[in-house]
């Protein structure tokens, strides 16, 4: 379990605005907590992974403020897209990345978290709901709103952006 | 391309390597976390505990081990580990010594240089590394064979204070430690200082005679736990104290004479 979730937990923390060095410290603390609560570890690997995310999230919230009830962690997004380990530099895609980053930054933290748990952490609705301490139905609603709001912000960003020529017309020869 | 696809391409954590759990830091974290019995320590655990605190946790784990020993006739088998283990160690080569000393310093987060390799010994597929500084020690026991959960081999590491200087014909140790946690079999580990008149050290335990490695005033030995056939056998075998087993230890001195006592007589924490 440790070997299969360690990197996932570090990624979870890095996405929530921690440098990787500090992220490994947080993950170490999360595993120490999990070890002390080993009797609560779910038998299903997917649920166990979500359980570890939940512990890590509560640690991060506790580092932010004493009262963690009802709070959410903002999630960061990469400034540029990457495919197969290479950053794409095509102007269209750079523009899209900028729009996406701008739209993402306008999302409330609760919506960023919902999208992150579904897309980057790859959790099911039930697992993500367990991480956030809400019902699966509430999570689905939150995720749906988050997607809709992100699309709305993306549309607004595209409308505000200067009109760029299509890629085929840029003169790449 | 859906909105989710676009987000996947913009993962801020995409540079975190998939095999990060194999890094020395991750393995050291695992060893540190599992140095205690699960569910026994305070929930709040510091990420890089001070050496004194780790020692305290080891002592606490030892007390828990005693309680478990009194309750359970069988706590695991050492058969597989025994098959990969030798009662007599071979010294590591200089290259092995350098490699395992560096690795052990990484795992226990002690500065190599200040901590020097005093003993690095090989028993079958297992390597014991004993580092010491002017005031502290670090020990690492690692298998060189990959296992399903540990592709680089199982390992455990501990650190603690340096034992005091022993009598010329004696030993000084912090007792016999018991490995626990993720490692697949249970081992007993003992190390410390040997007086200048001590030429050889042999532990008598579980029907075995374990020859320690003695080098430059330090000694180390380890052995796998054997599965006792009966509760009585286990109680007779484990006549320990403070959670530590208390095997007989025979010292051979430079003048050829031998002294036989129990480890407890040389334990600075008894």
Tab-separated table of C-alpha atoms in Angstrom:
chain	number	residue	atom	x	y	z
A	1	UNK	CA	0.000	0.000	0.000
A	2	UNK	CA	2.831	2.362	0.904
A	3	UNK	CA	4.688	1.698	-2.347
A	4	UNK	CA	1.580	2.068	-4.486
A	5	UNK	CA	0.302	5.301	-2.922
A	6	UNK	CA	3.428	7.243	-1.920
A	7	UNK	CA	3.889	9.104	-5.217
A	8	UNK	CA	0.121	9.684	-5.517
A	9	UNK	CA	0.070	11.342	-2.107
A	10	UNK	CA	3.075	13.519	-2.936
A	11	UNK	CA	1.303	14.607	-6.122
A	12	UNK	CA	-1.843	15.321	-4.108
A	13	UNK	CA	0.118	17.689	-1.864
A	14	UNK	CA	2.102	19.279	-4.708
A	15	UNK	CA	-1.153	20.134	-6.475
A	16	UNK	CA	-2.225	21.898	-3.297
A	17	UNK	CA	0.590	24.405	-3.575
A	18	UNK	CA	3.447	22.700	-1.742
A	19	UNK	CA	6.959	22.295	-3.179
A	20	UNK	CA	7.834	18.605	-3.578
A	21	UNK	CA	10.408	18.698	-0.770
A	22	UNK	CA	7.802	19.901	1.712
A	23	UNK	CA	5.214	17.637	0.142
A	24	UNK	CA	7.222	14.567	1.142
A	25	UNK	CA	7.334	15.865	4.716
A	26	UNK	CA	3.547	16.162	4.750
A	27	UNK	CA	3.179	12.682	3.273
A	28	UNK	CA	5.511	11.274	5.938
A	29	UNK	CA	3.292	12.842	8.566
A	30	UNK	CA	0.188	11.424	6.885
A	31	UNK	CA	1.631	7.910	6.891
A	32	UNK	CA	2.570	8.286	10.564
A	33	UNK	CA	-1.052	9.182	11.311
A	34	UNK	CA	-2.308	6.326	9.135
A	35	UNK	CA	0.021	3.882	10.914
A	36	UNK	CA	-1.484	4.893	14.229
A	37	UNK	CA	-4.957	4.309	12.795
A	38	UNK	CA	-4.136	1.127	10.931
A	39	UNK	CA	-7.251	-0.563	12.228
A	40	UNK	CA	-9.331	1.915	10.185
A	41	UNK	CA	-7.556	1.140	6.896
A	42	UNK	CA	-10.196	0.020	4.364
A	43	UNK	CA	-9.620	-3.388	2.808
A	44	UNK	CA	-10.373	-2.215	-0.717
A	45	UNK	CA	-7.249	-0.648	-2.301
A	46	UNK	CA	-9.206	2.178	-3.936
A	47	UNK	CA	-10.964	3.061	-0.708
A	48	UNK	CA	-7.689	2.765	1.196
A	49	UNK	CA	-6.094	5.221	-1.231
A	50	UNK	CA	-8.996	7.647	-0.731
A	51	UNK	CA	-8.672	7.197	3.043
A	52	UNK	CA	-5.018	8.238	2.819
A	53	UNK	CA	-5.960	11.269	0.711
A	54	UNK	CA	-8.470	12.224	3.393
A	55	UNK	CA	-5.852	12.045	6.138
A	56	UNK	CA	-3.437	14.101	4.050
A	57	UNK	CA	-6.086	16.688	3.255
A	58	UNK	CA	-6.968	17.145	6.922
A	59	UNK	CA	-3.290	17.621	7.737
A	60	UNK	CA	-3.009	20.302	5.064
A	61	UNK	CA	-6.118	22.037	6.311
A	62	UNK	CA	-4.787	21.914	9.869
A	63	UNK	CA	-1.611	23.615	8.690
A	64	UNK	CA	-3.660	26.425	7.193
A	65	UNK	CA	-5.893	27.191	10.120
A	66	UNK	CA	-7.017	25.840	13.442
A	67	UNK	CA	-10.682	25.571	12.490
A	68	UNK	CA	-10.878	23.342	9.412
A	69	UNK	CA	-14.623	22.834	9.293
A	70	UNK	CA	-16.134	23.550	5.936
A	71	UNK	CA	-12.860	24.708	4.451
A	72	UNK	CA	-11.355	23.789	1.103
A	73	UNK	CA	-7.856	23.714	-0.302
A	74	UNK	CA	-7.096	25.614	-3.461
A	75	UNK	CA	-5.447	23.561	-6.190
A	76	UNK	CA	-2.929	24.792	-8.701
A	77	UNK	CA	-2.775	24.043	-12.368
A	78	UNK	CA	0.243	23.758	-14.677
A	79	UNK	CA	0.810	26.840	-16.778
A	80	UNK	CA	1.496	24.763	-19.865
A	81	UNK	CA	0.133	21.543	-21.236
A	82	UNK	CA	2.362	18.531	-21.587
A	83	UNK	CA	1.966	15.497	-23.761
A	84	UNK	CA	4.307	12.555	-23.467
A	85	UNK	CA	6.639	14.548	-21.271
A	86	UNK	CA	7.070	17.335	-23.824
A	87	UNK	CA	5.642	20.806	-23.447
A	88	UNK	CA	3.641	21.852	-26.433
A	89	UNK	CA	4.639	25.198	-27.814
A	90	UNK	CA	2.154	25.595	-30.592
A	91	UNK	CA	0.659	29.060	-30.237
A	92	UNK	CA	-2.917	27.788	-30.226
A	93	UNK	CA	-2.196	25.462	-27.349
A	94	UNK	CA	-0.277	28.092	-25.403
A	95	UNK	CA	-3.260	30.376	-25.734
A	96	UNK	CA	-5.524	27.572	-24.555
A	97	UNK	CA	-3.287	26.936	-21.580
A	98	UNK	CA	-3.353	30.601	-20.643
A	99	UNK	CA	-7.137	30.660	-20.921
A	100	UNK	CA	-7.446	27.500	-18.889
A	101	UNK	CA	-5.115	28.812	-16.192
A	102	UNK	CA	-7.061	32.081	-16.030
A	103	UNK	CA	-10.397	30.285	-15.870
A	104	UNK	CA	-9.079	27.871	-13.241
A	105	UNK	CA	-7.859	30.706	-11.036
A	106	UNK	CA	-11.399	32.143	-10.974
A	107	UNK	CA	-12.871	28.913	-9.592
A	108	UNK	CA	-13.655	28.737	-5.874
A	109	UNK	CA	-11.378	26.363	-3.978
A	110	UNK	CA	-14.255	23.949	-3.367
A	111	UNK	CA	-14.726	23.555	-7.122
A	112	UNK	CA	-11.002	23.243	-7.752
A	113	UNK	CA	-10.872	20.441	-5.204
A	114	UNK	CA	-13.798	18.602	-6.745
A	115	UNK	CA	-12.239	18.715	-10.204
A	116	UNK	CA	-8.832	17.712	-8.894
A	117	UNK	CA	-10.175	14.693	-7.008
A	118	UNK	CA	-12.075	13.520	-10.090
A	119	UNK	CA	-9.529	14.306	-12.801
A	120	UNK	CA	-6.031	14.259	-11.285
A	121	UNK	CA	-6.517	12.044	-8.237
A	122	UNK	CA	-8.783	9.802	-10.330
A	123	UNK	CA	-11.252	9.028	-7.544
A	124	UNK	CA	-14.807	7.793	-7.970
A	125	UNK	CA	-17.621	10.017	-6.711
A	126	UNK	CA	-17.988	7.890	-3.576
A	127	UNK	CA	-14.240	7.966	-2.867
A	128	UNK	CA	-13.942	11.710	-3.493
A	129	UNK	CA	-16.977	12.317	-1.281
A	130	UNK	CA	-15.286	10.349	1.503
A	131	UNK	CA	-12.177	12.511	1.167
A	132	UNK	CA	-14.238	15.694	1.482
A	133	UNK	CA	-16.551	14.339	4.150
A	134	UNK	CA	-19.707	14.909	2.090
A	135	UNK	CA	-22.254	12.585	0.483
A	136	UNK	CA	-21.607	11.139	-3.002
A	137	UNK	CA	-24.693	12.970	-4.298
A	138	UNK	CA	-23.394	16.271	-2.945
A	139	UNK	CA	-20.037	15.589	-4.583
A	140	UNK	CA	-21.612	14.867	-7.992
A	141	UNK	CA	-23.537	18.113	-7.803
A	142	UNK	CA	-20.404	20.019	-6.803
A	143	UNK	CA	-18.388	18.423	-9.606
A	144	UNK	CA	-21.060	19.187	-12.176
A	145	UNK	CA	-21.177	22.826	-11.064
A	146	UNK	CA	-17.392	23.009	-11.143
A	147	UNK	CA	-17.228	21.749	-14.724
A	148	UNK	CA	-19.978	24.126	-15.811
A	149	UNK	CA	-18.351	27.105	-14.120
A	150	UNK	CA	-14.934	26.297	-15.588
A	151	UNK	CA	-16.444	26.102	-19.074
A	152	UNK	CA	-18.212	29.398	-18.465
A	153	UNK	CA	-14.957	31.074	-17.384
A	154	UNK	CA	-13.161	29.548	-20.363
A	155	UNK	CA	-15.749	30.973	-22.709
A	156	UNK	CA	-15.403	34.386	-21.113
A	157	UNK	CA	-11.616	34.191	-21.339
A	158	UNK	CA	-11.771	33.250	-25.005
A	159	UNK	CA	-14.124	36.149	-25.700
A	160	UNK	CA	-11.778	38.558	-23.936
A	161	UNK	CA	-8.647	37.240	-25.654
A	162	UNK	CA	-7.211	38.966	-28.711
A	163	UNK	CA	-8.104	37.152	-31.881
A	164	UNK	CA	-5.174	35.012	-32.896
A	165	UNK	CA	-4.752	33.622	-36.380
A	166	UNK	CA	-5.448	29.946	-36.786
A	167	UNK	CA	-2.459	27.670	-36.585
A	168	UNK	CA	-2.491	26.891	-40.260
A	169	UNK	CA	-2.215	30.581	-41.029
A	170	UNK	CA	0.717	31.333	-38.729
A	171	UNK	CA	3.232	30.762	-41.439
A	172	UNK	CA	5.067	27.795	-39.962
A	173	UNK	CA	6.919	26.503	-42.998
B	1	UNK	CA	-11.153	17.274	-26.278
B	2	UNK	CA	-13.234	17.428	-23.101
B	3	UNK	CA	-12.597	19.806	-20.240
B	4	UNK	CA	-11.284	16.868	-18.209
B	5	UNK	CA	-8.816	15.965	-20.989
B	6	UNK	CA	-7.548	19.527	-21.042
B	7	UNK	CA	-7.112	19.499	-17.274
B	8	UNK	CA	-5.202	16.187	-17.400
B	9	UNK	CA	-2.672	17.852	-19.671
B	10	UNK	CA	-2.175	20.596	-17.107
B	11	UNK	CA	-1.363	18.566	-14.029
B	12	UNK	CA	0.876	20.640	-11.750
B	13	UNK	CA	2.281	17.439	-10.223
B	14	UNK	CA	3.259	15.678	-13.434
B	15	UNK	CA	6.964	15.911	-12.586
B	16	UNK	CA	6.637	13.700	-9.506
B	17	UNK	CA	8.207	10.386	-10.574
B	18	UNK	CA	6.151	7.221	-10.458
B	19	UNK	CA	8.845	5.316	-8.557
B	20	UNK	CA	9.287	7.918	-5.816
B	21	UNK	CA	8.467	5.299	-3.149
B	22	UNK	CA	11.786	3.612	-3.951
B	23	UNK	CA	13.819	6.689	-3.041
B	24	UNK	CA	16.039	6.527	0.073
B	25	UNK	CA	13.954	9.252	1.666
B	26	UNK	CA	10.704	7.349	1.148
B	27	UNK	CA	12.237	4.152	2.472
B	28	UNK	CA	13.616	5.957	5.507
B	29	UNK	CA	10.155	7.368	6.168
B	30	UNK	CA	8.661	3.880	6.017
B	31	UNK	CA	11.271	2.509	8.403
B	32	UNK	CA	10.726	5.379	10.808
B	33	UNK	CA	6.929	5.135	10.745
B	34	UNK	CA	6.913	1.368	11.237
B	35	UNK	CA	9.493	1.462	14.030
B	36	UNK	CA	6.535	1.540	16.400
B	37	UNK	CA	3.712	-0.928	16.733
B	38	UNK	CA	0.693	0.241	14.717
B	39	UNK	CA	-1.814	2.239	16.679
B	40	UNK	CA	0.350	2.584	19.780
B	41	UNK	CA	2.071	5.945	19.512
B	42	UNK	CA	0.575	9.434	19.828
B	43	UNK	CA	-1.267	10.555	16.707
B	44	UNK	CA	0.908	13.623	16.339
B	45	UNK	CA	4.255	12.420	15.020
B	46	UNK	CA	7.011	14.736	13.959
B	47	UNK	CA	8.329	14.239	10.460
B	48	UNK	CA	11.996	14.222	11.334
B	49	UNK	CA	12.120	13.220	14.964
B	50	UNK	CA	15.213	13.889	16.985
B	51	UNK	CA	17.408	10.927	17.752
B	52	UNK	CA	16.391	10.972	21.395
B	53	UNK	CA	12.737	10.775	20.450
B	54	UNK	CA	13.308	7.877	18.070
B	55	UNK	CA	15.140	6.031	20.805
B	56	UNK	CA	12.221	6.574	23.120
B	57	UNK	CA	9.875	5.180	20.497
B	58	UNK	CA	12.041	2.109	20.102
B	59	UNK	CA	11.977	1.566	23.837
B	60	UNK	CA	8.196	1.901	23.758
B	61	UNK	CA	8.000	-0.618	20.931
B	62	UNK	CA	10.106	-2.989	22.999
B	63	UNK	CA	7.613	-2.792	25.877
B	64	UNK	CA	4.799	-3.563	23.454
B	65	UNK	CA	6.823	-6.499	22.137
B	66	UNK	CA	7.047	-7.934	25.656
B	67	UNK	CA	3.279	-7.728	26.070
B	68	UNK	CA	2.809	-9.477	22.736
B	69	UNK	CA	5.301	-12.160	23.695
B	70	UNK	CA	3.363	-12.951	26.836
B	71	UNK	CA	0.084	-13.221	24.947
B	72	UNK	CA	0.920	-15.048	21.766
B	73	UNK	CA	2.684	-18.381	21.463
B	74	UNK	CA	3.417	-17.818	17.806
B	75	UNK	CA	4.205	-14.397	16.389
B	76	UNK	CA	5.499	-15.496	13.011
B	77	UNK	CA	7.869	-17.901	11.453
B	78	UNK	CA	11.529	-17.323	10.798
B	79	UNK	CA	11.919	-20.333	8.548
B	80	UNK	CA	12.278	-18.380	5.305
B	81	UNK	CA	14.662	-15.871	6.859
B	82	UNK	CA	16.675	-18.675	8.436
B	83	UNK	CA	17.213	-20.216	5.035
B	84	UNK	CA	18.837	-16.977	3.843
B	85	UNK	CA	20.934	-16.409	6.956
B	86	UNK	CA	24.329	-17.570	8.221
B	87	UNK	CA	25.372	-17.932	11.854
B	88	UNK	CA	28.789	-16.625	10.864
B	89	UNK	CA	29.048	-13.343	8.946
B	90	UNK	CA	31.468	-12.423	6.230
B	91	UNK	CA	32.907	-8.905	6.274
B	92	UNK	CA	31.730	-6.584	3.534
B	93	UNK	CA	34.152	-5.582	0.816
B	94	UNK	CA	35.384	-1.963	0.817
B	95	UNK	CA	32.997	-1.215	-2.057
B	96	UNK	CA	30.074	-2.799	-0.184
B	97	UNK	CA	31.047	-0.925	2.978
B	98	UNK	CA	31.051	2.423	1.188
B	99	UNK	CA	27.744	1.699	-0.528
B	100	UNK	CA	25.835	0.430	2.492
B	101	UNK	CA	27.277	3.095	4.815
B	102	UNK	CA	26.023	5.803	2.467
B	103	UNK	CA	22.638	4.115	2.199
B	104	UNK	CA	22.288	3.687	5.967
B	105	UNK	CA	23.203	7.324	6.585
B	106	UNK	CA	20.502	8.337	4.094
B	107	UNK	CA	17.859	6.151	5.697
B	108	UNK	CA	18.583	7.245	9.241
B	109	UNK	CA	19.311	10.857	8.237
B	110	UNK	CA	22.657	11.036	9.999
B	111	UNK	CA	25.659	12.822	8.453
B	112	UNK	CA	28.108	10.389	6.910
B	113	UNK	CA	31.571	11.505	7.926
B	114	UNK	CA	30.498	12.424	11.418
B	115	UNK	CA	29.104	8.875	11.484
B	116	UNK	CA	31.631	6.292	10.352
B	117	UNK	CA	30.991	2.678	9.333
B	118	UNK	CA	32.222	0.571	12.246
B	119	UNK	CA	30.889	-2.789	11.116
B	120	UNK	CA	29.325	-3.848	7.827
B	121	UNK	CA	28.679	-7.583	7.772
B	122	UNK	CA	26.925	-9.922	5.373
B	123	UNK	CA	24.929	-12.998	6.368
B	124	UNK	CA	23.506	-14.765	3.370
B	125	UNK	CA	21.306	-12.308	1.505
B	126	UNK	CA	21.253	-9.791	4.361
B	127	UNK	CA	23.566	-6.901	5.203
B	128	UNK	CA	23.924	-5.285	8.631
B	129	UNK	CA	25.476	-1.815	8.709
B	130	UNK	CA	26.547	-0.221	11.983
B	131	UNK	CA	27.535	3.452	11.947
B	132	UNK	CA	28.781	5.360	14.978
B	133	UNK	CA	29.758	8.933	15.793
B	134	UNK	CA	31.105	10.379	19.016
B	135	UNK	CA	27.664	10.308	20.588
B	136	UNK	CA	25.321	8.294	18.403
B	137	UNK	CA	24.802	5.140	16.406
B	138	UNK	CA	22.752	4.082	13.407
B	139	UNK	CA	21.978	0.523	12.357
B	140	UNK	CA	20.479	-0.713	9.114
B	141	UNK	CA	19.490	-4.259	8.285
B	142	UNK	CA	18.599	-4.844	4.666
B	143	UNK	CA	17.961	-7.732	2.351
B	144	UNK	CA	19.679	-7.714	-1.013
B	145	UNK	CA	16.870	-9.842	-2.457
B	146	UNK	CA	13.852	-8.096	-4.001
B	147	UNK	CA	10.425	-8.884	-2.586
B	148	UNK	CA	6.969	-8.107	-4.001
B	149	UNK	CA	6.596	-5.002	-1.833
B	150	UNK	CA	10.238	-3.917	-1.776
B	151	UNK	CA	11.841	-4.159	-5.176
B	152	UNK	CA	15.194	-3.156	-3.696
B	153	UNK	CA	14.884	-5.542	-0.749
B	154	UNK	CA	13.287	-5.240	2.672
B	155	UNK	CA	15.053	-3.067	5.196
B	156	UNK	CA	14.786	-1.564	8.639
B	157	UNK	CA	16.892	1.157	10.214
B	158	UNK	CA	17.209	2.588	13.698
B	159	UNK	CA	19.374	5.148	15.434
B	160	UNK	CA	20.176	5.921	19.044
B	161	UNK	CA	22.799	6.994	21.547
B	162	UNK	CA	26.308	5.593	21.614
B	163	UNK	CA	26.820	3.065	24.412
B	164	UNK	CA	29.259	4.066	27.117
B	165	UNK	CA	32.802	2.714	27.172
B	166	UNK	CA	32.777	-0.864	28.496
B	167	UNK	CA	35.239	-2.625	30.768
B	168	UNK	CA	38.255	-4.067	28.982
B	169	UNK	CA	36.730	-7.551	29.170
B	170	UNK	CA	33.125	-6.508	28.655
B	171	UNK	CA	30.530	-5.135	26.261
B	172	UNK	CA	28.264	-2.088	26.261
B	173	UNK	CA	24.995	-2.211	24.342
B	174	UNK	CA	21.484	-0.806	24.316
B	175	UNK	CA	20.094	-4.341	24.280
B	176	UNK	CA	18.618	-6.655	21.690
B	177	UNK	CA	16.225	-4.857	19.362
B	178	UNK	CA	13.390	-6.571	17.560
B	179	UNK	CA	12.435	-5.549	14.033
B	180	UNK	CA	8.790	-4.936	13.300
B	181	UNK	CA	6.441	-3.443	10.781
B	182	UNK	CA	6.582	-4.070	7.073
B	183	UNK	CA	9.468	-6.497	7.106
B	184	UNK	CA	8.236	-10.026	6.370
B	185	UNK	CA	10.045	-11.811	9.185
B	186	UNK	CA	11.130	-10.833	12.671
B	187	UNK	CA	14.793	-10.403	13.467
B	188	UNK	CA	16.748	-9.613	16.574
B	189	UNK	CA	19.528	-7.061	16.269
B	190	UNK	CA	22.266	-6.289	18.787
B	191	UNK	CA	25.261	-3.974	18.530
B	192	UNK	CA	27.513	-1.860	20.688
B	193	UNK	CA	31.037	-1.411	21.978
B	194	UNK	CA	33.471	-4.195	22.883
B	195	UNK	CA	36.302	-3.772	25.379
B	196	UNK	CA	39.893	-3.908	24.094
B	197	UNK	CA	40.449	-7.401	25.537
B	198	UNK	CA	37.439	-8.905	23.724
B	199	UNK	CA	38.474	-10.937	20.677
B	200	UNK	CA	35.226	-12.767	19.848
B	201	UNK	CA	31.560	-12.613	20.868
B	202	UNK	CA	29.063	-15.459	20.485
B	203	UNK	CA	25.347	-15.266	21.287
B	204	UNK	CA	23.498	-18.425	22.278
B	205	UNK	CA	19.824	-18.141	21.421
B	206	UNK	CA	17.013	-20.259	20.015
B	207	UNK	CA	19.318	-23.260	19.911
B	208	UNK	CA	21.785	-21.392	17.710
B	209	UNK	CA	25.232	-19.981	18.263
B	210	UNK	CA	25.512	-16.648	16.520
B	211	UNK	CA	29.009	-15.362	15.937
B	212	UNK	CA	29.098	-11.568	16.195
B	213	UNK	CA	31.389	-9.417	14.107
B	214	UNK	CA	33.922	-7.651	16.347
B	215	UNK	CA	35.909	-4.845	14.792
B	216	UNK	CA	37.810	-1.880	16.186
B	217	UNK	CA	36.089	-1.940	19.556
B	218	UNK	CA	32.568	-2.424	18.157
B	219	UNK	CA	30.415	-5.490	17.642
B	220	UNK	CA	27.181	-6.354	15.892
B	221	UNK	CA	25.081	-9.436	15.319
B	222	UNK	CA	21.565	-10.310	14.287
B	223	UNK	CA	19.473	-13.430	13.888
B	224	UNK	CA	15.997	-14.283	12.647
B	225	UNK	CA	13.318	-15.339	15.066
B	226	UNK	CA	12.585	-19.038	14.949
B	227	UNK	CA	9.059	-20.228	15.371
B	228	UNK	CA	8.889	-21.882	18.765
B	229	UNK	CA	7.078	-25.194	18.781
B	230	UNK	CA	5.207	-24.520	22.032
B	231	UNK	CA	4.260	-21.668	24.306
B	232	UNK	CA	6.538	-23.148	26.933
B	233	UNK	CA	9.369	-23.187	24.420
B	234	UNK	CA	8.833	-19.546	23.700
B	235	UNK	CA	8.688	-18.575	27.359
B	236	UNK	CA	11.859	-20.505	28.099
B	237	UNK	CA	13.560	-19.038	25.085
B	238	UNK	CA	12.518	-15.464	25.681
B	239	UNK	CA	13.480	-14.979	29.312
B	240	UNK	CA	13.952	-11.320	28.588
B	241	UNK	CA	13.669	-8.036	30.406
B	242	UNK	CA	12.171	-4.702	29.399
B	243	UNK	CA	10.895	-6.369	26.253
B	244	UNK	CA	14.317	-7.493	25.064
B	245	UNK	CA	15.364	-11.112	24.685
B	246	UNK	CA	18.196	-12.004	27.017
B	247	UNK	CA	20.420	-14.512	25.243
B	248	UNK	CA	23.598	-15.890	26.768
B	249	UNK	CA	26.711	-14.264	25.376
B	250	UNK	CA	30.165	-15.797	25.450
B	251	UNK	CA	33.193	-13.519	25.224
B	252	UNK	CA	36.561	-14.876	24.134
B	253	UNK	CA	39.339	-12.661	25.420
B	254	UNK	CA	42.731	-12.012	23.888
B	255	UNK	CA	44.396	-14.301	26.453
B	256	UNK	CA	42.166	-17.190	25.366
B	257	UNK	CA	39.889	-17.250	28.387
B	258	UNK	CA	36.116	-17.144	27.991
B	259	UNK	CA	33.375	-15.383	29.949
B	260	UNK	CA	29.720	-16.366	29.656
B	261	UNK	CA	26.973	-14.032	30.844
B	262	UNK	CA	23.623	-12.733	29.624
B	263	UNK	CA	23.171	-9.686	27.428
B	264	UNK	CA	21.347	-7.946	30.252
B	265	UNK	CA	24.647	-7.713	32.151
B	266	UNK	CA	26.012	-5.501	29.369
B	267	UNK	CA	22.868	-3.468	28.700
B	268	UNK	CA	23.304	0.183	29.683
B	269	UNK	CA	19.489	0.592	29.790
B	270	UNK	CA	18.695	-2.358	32.039
